[in-house]
Coordinates of C-alpha atoms (C1' of nucleotides) in Angstrom, one line a residue:
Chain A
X65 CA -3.5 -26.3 19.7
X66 CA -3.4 -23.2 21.2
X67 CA -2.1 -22.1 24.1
X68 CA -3.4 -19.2 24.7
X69 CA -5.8 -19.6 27.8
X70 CA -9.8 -18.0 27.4
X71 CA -12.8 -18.5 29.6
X72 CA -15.4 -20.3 28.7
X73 CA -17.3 -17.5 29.3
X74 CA -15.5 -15.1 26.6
X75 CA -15.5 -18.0 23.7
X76 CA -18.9 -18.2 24.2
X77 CA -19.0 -14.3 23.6
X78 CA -16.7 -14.7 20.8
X79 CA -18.2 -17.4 18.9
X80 CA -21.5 -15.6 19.5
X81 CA -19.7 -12.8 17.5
X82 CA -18.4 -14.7 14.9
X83 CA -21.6 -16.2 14.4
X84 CA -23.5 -13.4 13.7
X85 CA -20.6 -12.2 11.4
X86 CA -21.4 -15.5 9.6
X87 CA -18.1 -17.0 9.9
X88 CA -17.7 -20.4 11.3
X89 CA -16.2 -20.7 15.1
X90 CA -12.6 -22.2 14.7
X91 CA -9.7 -22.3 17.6
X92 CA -7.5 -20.0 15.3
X93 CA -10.5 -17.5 14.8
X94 CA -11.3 -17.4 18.2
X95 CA -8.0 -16.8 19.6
X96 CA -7.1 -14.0 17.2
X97 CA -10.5 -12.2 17.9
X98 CA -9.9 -12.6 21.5
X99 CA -6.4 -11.0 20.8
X100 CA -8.0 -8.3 18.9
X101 CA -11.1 -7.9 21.0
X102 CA -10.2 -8.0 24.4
X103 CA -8.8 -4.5 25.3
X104 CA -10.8 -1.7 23.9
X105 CA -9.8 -0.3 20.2
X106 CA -6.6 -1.1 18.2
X107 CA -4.7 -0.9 15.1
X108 CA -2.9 -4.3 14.2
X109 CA -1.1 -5.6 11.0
X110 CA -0.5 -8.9 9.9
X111 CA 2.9 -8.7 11.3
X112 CA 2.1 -7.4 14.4
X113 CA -0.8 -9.8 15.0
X114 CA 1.1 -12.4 14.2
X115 CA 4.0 -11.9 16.4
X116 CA 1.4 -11.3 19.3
X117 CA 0.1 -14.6 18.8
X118 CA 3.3 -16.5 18.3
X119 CA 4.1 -14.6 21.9
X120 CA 0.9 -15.8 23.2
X121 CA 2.1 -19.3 22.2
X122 CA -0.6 -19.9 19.4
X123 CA 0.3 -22.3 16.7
X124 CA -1.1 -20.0 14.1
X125 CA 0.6 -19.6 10.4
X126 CA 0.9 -16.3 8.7
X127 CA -1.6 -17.1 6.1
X128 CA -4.6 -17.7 8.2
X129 CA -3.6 -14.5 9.9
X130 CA -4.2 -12.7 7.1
X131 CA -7.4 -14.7 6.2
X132 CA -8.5 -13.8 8.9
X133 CA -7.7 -10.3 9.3
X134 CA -9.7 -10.5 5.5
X135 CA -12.5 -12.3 6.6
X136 CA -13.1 -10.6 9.7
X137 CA -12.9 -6.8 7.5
X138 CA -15.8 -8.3 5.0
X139 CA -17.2 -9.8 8.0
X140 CA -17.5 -6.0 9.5
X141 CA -15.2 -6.7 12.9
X142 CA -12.6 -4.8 11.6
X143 CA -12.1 -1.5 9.3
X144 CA -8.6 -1.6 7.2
X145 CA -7.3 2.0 7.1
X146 CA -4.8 2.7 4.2
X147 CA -2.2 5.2 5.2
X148 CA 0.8 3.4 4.4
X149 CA 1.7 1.9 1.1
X150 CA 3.8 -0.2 2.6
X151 CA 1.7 -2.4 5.0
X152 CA -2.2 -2.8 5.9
X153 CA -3.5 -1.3 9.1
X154 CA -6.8 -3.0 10.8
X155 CA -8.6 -1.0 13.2
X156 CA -11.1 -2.7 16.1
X157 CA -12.6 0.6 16.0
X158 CA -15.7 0.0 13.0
X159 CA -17.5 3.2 14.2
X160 CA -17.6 6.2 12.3
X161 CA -14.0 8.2 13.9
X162 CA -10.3 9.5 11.9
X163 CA -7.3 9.0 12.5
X164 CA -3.9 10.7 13.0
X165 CA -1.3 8.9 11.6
X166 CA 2.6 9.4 13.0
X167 CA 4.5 8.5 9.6
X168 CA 7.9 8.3 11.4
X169 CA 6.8 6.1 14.0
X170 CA 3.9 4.3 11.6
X171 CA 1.3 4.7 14.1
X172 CA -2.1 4.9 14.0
X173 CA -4.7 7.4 16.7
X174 CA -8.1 7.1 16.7
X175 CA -10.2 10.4 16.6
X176 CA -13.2 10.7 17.7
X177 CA -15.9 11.4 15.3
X178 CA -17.0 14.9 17.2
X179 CA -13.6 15.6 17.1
X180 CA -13.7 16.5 13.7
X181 CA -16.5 18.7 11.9
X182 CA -16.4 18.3 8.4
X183 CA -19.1 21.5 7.6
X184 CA -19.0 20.7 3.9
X185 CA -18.9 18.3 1.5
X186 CA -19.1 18.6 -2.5
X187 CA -21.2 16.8 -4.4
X188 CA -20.4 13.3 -5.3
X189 CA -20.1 12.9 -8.9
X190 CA -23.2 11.8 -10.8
X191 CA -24.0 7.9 -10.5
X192 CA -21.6 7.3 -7.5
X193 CA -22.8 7.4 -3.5
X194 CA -21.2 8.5 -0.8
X195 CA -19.2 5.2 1.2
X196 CA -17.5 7.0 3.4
X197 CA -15.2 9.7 4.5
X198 CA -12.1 9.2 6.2
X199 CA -9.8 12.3 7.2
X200 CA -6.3 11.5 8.2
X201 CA -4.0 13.8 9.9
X202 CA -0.9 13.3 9.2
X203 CA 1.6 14.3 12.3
X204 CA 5.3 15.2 12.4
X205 CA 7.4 15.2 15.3
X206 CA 7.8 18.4 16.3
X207 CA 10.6 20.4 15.1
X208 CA 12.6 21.9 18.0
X209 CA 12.2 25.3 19.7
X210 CA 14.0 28.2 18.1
Chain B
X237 CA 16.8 8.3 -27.0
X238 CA 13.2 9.5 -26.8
X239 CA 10.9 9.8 -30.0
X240 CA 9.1 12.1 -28.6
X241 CA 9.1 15.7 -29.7
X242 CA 9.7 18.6 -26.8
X243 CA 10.1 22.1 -27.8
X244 CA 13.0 23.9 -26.8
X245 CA 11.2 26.5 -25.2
X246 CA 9.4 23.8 -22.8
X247 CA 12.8 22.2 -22.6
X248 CA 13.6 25.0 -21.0
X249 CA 11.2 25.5 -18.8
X250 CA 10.7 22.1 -17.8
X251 CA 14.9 21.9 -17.1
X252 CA 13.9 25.1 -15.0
X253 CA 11.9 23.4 -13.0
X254 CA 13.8 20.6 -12.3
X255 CA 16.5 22.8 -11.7
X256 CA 14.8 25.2 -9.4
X257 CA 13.9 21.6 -7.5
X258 CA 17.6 20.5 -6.8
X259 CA 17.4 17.8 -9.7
X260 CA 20.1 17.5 -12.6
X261 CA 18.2 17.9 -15.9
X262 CA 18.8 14.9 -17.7
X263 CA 16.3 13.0 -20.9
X264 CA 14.6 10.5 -19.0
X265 CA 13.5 13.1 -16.7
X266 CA 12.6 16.0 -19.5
X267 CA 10.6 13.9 -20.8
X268 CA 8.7 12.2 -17.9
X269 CA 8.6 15.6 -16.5
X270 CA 7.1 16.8 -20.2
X271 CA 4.1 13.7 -19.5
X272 CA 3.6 14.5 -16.6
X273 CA 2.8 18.5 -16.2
X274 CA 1.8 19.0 -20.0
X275 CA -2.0 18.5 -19.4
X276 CA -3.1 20.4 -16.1
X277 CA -3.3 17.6 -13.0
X278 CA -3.0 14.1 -13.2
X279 CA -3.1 11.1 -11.5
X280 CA -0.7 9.0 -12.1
X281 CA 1.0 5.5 -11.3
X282 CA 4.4 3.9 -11.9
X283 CA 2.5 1.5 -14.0
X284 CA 0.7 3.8 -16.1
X285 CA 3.2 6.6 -16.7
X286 CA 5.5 4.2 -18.0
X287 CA 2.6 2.9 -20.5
X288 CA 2.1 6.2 -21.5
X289 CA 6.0 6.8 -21.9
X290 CA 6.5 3.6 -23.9
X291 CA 3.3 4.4 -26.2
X292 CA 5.4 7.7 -26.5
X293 CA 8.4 6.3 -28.0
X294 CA 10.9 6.8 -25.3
X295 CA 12.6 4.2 -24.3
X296 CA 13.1 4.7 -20.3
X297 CA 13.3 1.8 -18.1
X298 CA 11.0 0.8 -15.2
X299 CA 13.0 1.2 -12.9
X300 CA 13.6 5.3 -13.9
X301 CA 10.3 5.9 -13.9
X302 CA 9.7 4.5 -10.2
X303 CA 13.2 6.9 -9.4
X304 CA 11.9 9.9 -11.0
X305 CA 8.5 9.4 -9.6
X306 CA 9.9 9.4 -5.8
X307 CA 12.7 11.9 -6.2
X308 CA 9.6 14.6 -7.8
X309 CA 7.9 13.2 -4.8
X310 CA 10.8 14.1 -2.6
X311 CA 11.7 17.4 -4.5
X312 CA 7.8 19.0 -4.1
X313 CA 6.9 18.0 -7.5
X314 CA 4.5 15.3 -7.0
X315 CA 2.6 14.6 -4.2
X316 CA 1.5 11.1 -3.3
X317 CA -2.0 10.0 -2.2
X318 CA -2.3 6.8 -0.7
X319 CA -5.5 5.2 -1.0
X320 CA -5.4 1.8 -2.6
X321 CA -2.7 -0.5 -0.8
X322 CA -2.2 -1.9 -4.2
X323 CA -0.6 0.4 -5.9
X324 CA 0.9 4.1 -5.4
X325 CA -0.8 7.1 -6.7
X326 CA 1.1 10.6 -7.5
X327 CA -0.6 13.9 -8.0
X328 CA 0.6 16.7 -10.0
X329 CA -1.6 18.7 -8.3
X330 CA 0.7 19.8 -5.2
X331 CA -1.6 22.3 -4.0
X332 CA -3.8 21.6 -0.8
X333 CA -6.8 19.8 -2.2
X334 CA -8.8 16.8 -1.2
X335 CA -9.8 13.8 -3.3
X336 CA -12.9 11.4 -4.5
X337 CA -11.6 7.5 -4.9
X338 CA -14.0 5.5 -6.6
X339 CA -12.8 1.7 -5.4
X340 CA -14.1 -0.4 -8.0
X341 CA -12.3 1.8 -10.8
X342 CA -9.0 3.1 -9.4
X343 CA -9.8 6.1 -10.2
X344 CA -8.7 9.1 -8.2
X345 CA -10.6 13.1 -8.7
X346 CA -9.5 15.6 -7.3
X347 CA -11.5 18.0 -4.8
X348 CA -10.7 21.4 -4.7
X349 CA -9.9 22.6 -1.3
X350 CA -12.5 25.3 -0.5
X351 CA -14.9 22.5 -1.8
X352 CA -14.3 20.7 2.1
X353 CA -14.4 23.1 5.1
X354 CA -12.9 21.0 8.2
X355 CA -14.7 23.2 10.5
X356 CA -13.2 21.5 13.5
X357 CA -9.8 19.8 14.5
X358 CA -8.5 17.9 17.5
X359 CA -5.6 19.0 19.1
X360 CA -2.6 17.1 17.6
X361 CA -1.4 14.9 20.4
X362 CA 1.5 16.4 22.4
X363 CA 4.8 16.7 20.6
X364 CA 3.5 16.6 16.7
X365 CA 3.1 19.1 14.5
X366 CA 0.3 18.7 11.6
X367 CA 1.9 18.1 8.7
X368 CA -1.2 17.7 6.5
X369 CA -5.1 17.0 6.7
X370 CA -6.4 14.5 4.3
X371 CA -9.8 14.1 3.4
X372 CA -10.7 11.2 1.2
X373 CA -14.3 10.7 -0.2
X374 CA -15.1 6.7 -0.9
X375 CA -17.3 6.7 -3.6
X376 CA -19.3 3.4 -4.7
X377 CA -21.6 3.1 -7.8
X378 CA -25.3 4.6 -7.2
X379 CA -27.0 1.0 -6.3
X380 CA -30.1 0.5 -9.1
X381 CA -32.9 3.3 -8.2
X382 CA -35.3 1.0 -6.5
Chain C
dA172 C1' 37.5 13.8 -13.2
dT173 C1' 34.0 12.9 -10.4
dT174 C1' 29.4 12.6 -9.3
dT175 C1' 24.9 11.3 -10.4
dG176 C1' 21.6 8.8 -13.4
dT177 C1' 20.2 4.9 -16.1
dG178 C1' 19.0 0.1 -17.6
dC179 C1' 18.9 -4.4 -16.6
dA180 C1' 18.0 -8.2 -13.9
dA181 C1' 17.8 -10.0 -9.5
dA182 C1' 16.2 -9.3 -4.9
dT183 C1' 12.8 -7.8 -1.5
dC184 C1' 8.6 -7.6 1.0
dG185 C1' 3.9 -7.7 2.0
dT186 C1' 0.2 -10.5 0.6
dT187 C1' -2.1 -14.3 -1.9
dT188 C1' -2.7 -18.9 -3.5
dG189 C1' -2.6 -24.1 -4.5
dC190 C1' -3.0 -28.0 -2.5
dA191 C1' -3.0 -31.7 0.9
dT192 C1' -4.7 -32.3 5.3
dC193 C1' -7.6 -31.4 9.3
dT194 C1' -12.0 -29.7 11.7
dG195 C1' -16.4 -28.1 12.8
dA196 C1' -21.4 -28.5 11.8
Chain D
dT67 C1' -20.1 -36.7 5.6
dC68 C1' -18.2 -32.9 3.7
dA69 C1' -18.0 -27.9 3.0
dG70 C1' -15.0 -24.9 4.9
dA71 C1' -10.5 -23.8 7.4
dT72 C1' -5.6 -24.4 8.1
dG73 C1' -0.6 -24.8 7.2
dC74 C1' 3.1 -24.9 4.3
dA75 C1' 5.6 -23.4 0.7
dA76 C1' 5.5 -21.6 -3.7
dA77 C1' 3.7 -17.7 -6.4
dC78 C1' 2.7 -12.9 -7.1
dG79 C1' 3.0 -8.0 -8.0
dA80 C1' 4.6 -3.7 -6.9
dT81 C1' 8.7 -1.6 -5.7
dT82 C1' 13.7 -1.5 -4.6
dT83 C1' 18.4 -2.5 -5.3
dG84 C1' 23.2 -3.9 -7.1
dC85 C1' 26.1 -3.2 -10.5
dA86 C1' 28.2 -1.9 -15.0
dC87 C1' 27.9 1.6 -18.1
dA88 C1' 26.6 6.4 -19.7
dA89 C1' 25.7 11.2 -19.1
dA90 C1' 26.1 15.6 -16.4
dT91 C1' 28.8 19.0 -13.9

DNA sequence: ATTTGTGCAAATCGTTTGCATCTGA
DNA sequence: TCAGATGCAAACGATTTGCACAAAT
């Protein structure tokens, strides 16, 4: 019973995307997508989708957050990017891009594909392909001026 | 009490290092330390350096090995590469250097750095400082020639 | 003497799982 | 109807920590 108010117009949209993603359309589902979805390109974790939700006044538990945050990755919604041992990152962002990651601050930035220009690769070793290349920058807070 | 057999002449240069790092030299350490640089670079986790310890003969506890893994992390020694949420990875290859991960083995190989040219980088957001570039290759095995 | 390291076991924390119950197709 | 989803709490696994004892400086 969520609380959380969508248009019947963006469920549609949404269940149309989970559809196609092969999942079935459920209340939880759809209000964590809409959550995820609705404002351009983000980097959640359980913890932090969570507590957005419980904000938004869903009744959702931790575990199906984190089924869902699984199911929608194998799905293809989402991309988890591994920078910190510590927790899992999801990013709304499935296109090819980097990131910059702000250890002290554990947050994520999306770069932008043509931002970066990898000009050469080696070869894979024999028998394996190529799934894909991330490059992460990691950032430091500027020391101060001397 | 460790079984196994150091020279003094590595003892030496081993307790150098860990000297030159800010570390007291003590047996536990000499002796991971010993594992860890004796063969060129490794890839190694908590899990399997202690294996490899205990198969050794010495008798160090879990919880020194995950100490002495972070403070040669912290002291330059070891550098950490985080690619499986799992479980942490440390290089003794401290150098600048990339790295393969093959997924469905946990294993790590190392690329050396002239093998990737990043031929172009976004400006680091306002404020930060690059403190590294990372560029991790996701390997899968080669699907059955068709 | 005093600081630092070590081992042991218990604690922690993110994540997963078992199971009874609900829900969507 | 009934496979699949959810919630709850317990289980898990890697890592950390508290504390008593041992080793380094």
């Amino acid at each position: 019973m969520p609380r959380l108010q969508i248009s019947d117009k963006r469920k549609t949209r949404l269940a149309e995307k989970l559809g196609i993603a092969g999942l079935r359309v459920t209340e939880p589902r759809l209000a964590l997508a809409h959550l995820l979805f609705r404002h351009g390109n983000r980097h959640v974790t359980a913890e932090t989708l969570l507590d957005e939700a419980l904000r938004a006044g869903l009744k959702v538990s931790q575990a199906t957050v984190y089924n869902t945050l699984n199911q929608f990755q194998a799905a293809g919604l989402l991309r988890q990017v591994q920078v910190d041992q510590a927790r899992s990152y999801f990013d709304t962002n499935i296109d090819a891009h980097h990131h910059f990651y702000v250890e002290d601050e554990a947050r994520l930035i999306d770069i932008a594909a043509d931002a970066v220009n990898v000009a050469k690769l080696p070869d894979s070793p024999a028998g394996y392909d190529v799934e894909r290349v991330e490059v992460i920058i990691r950032l430091d807070k500027k020391a101060a001026k001397k």
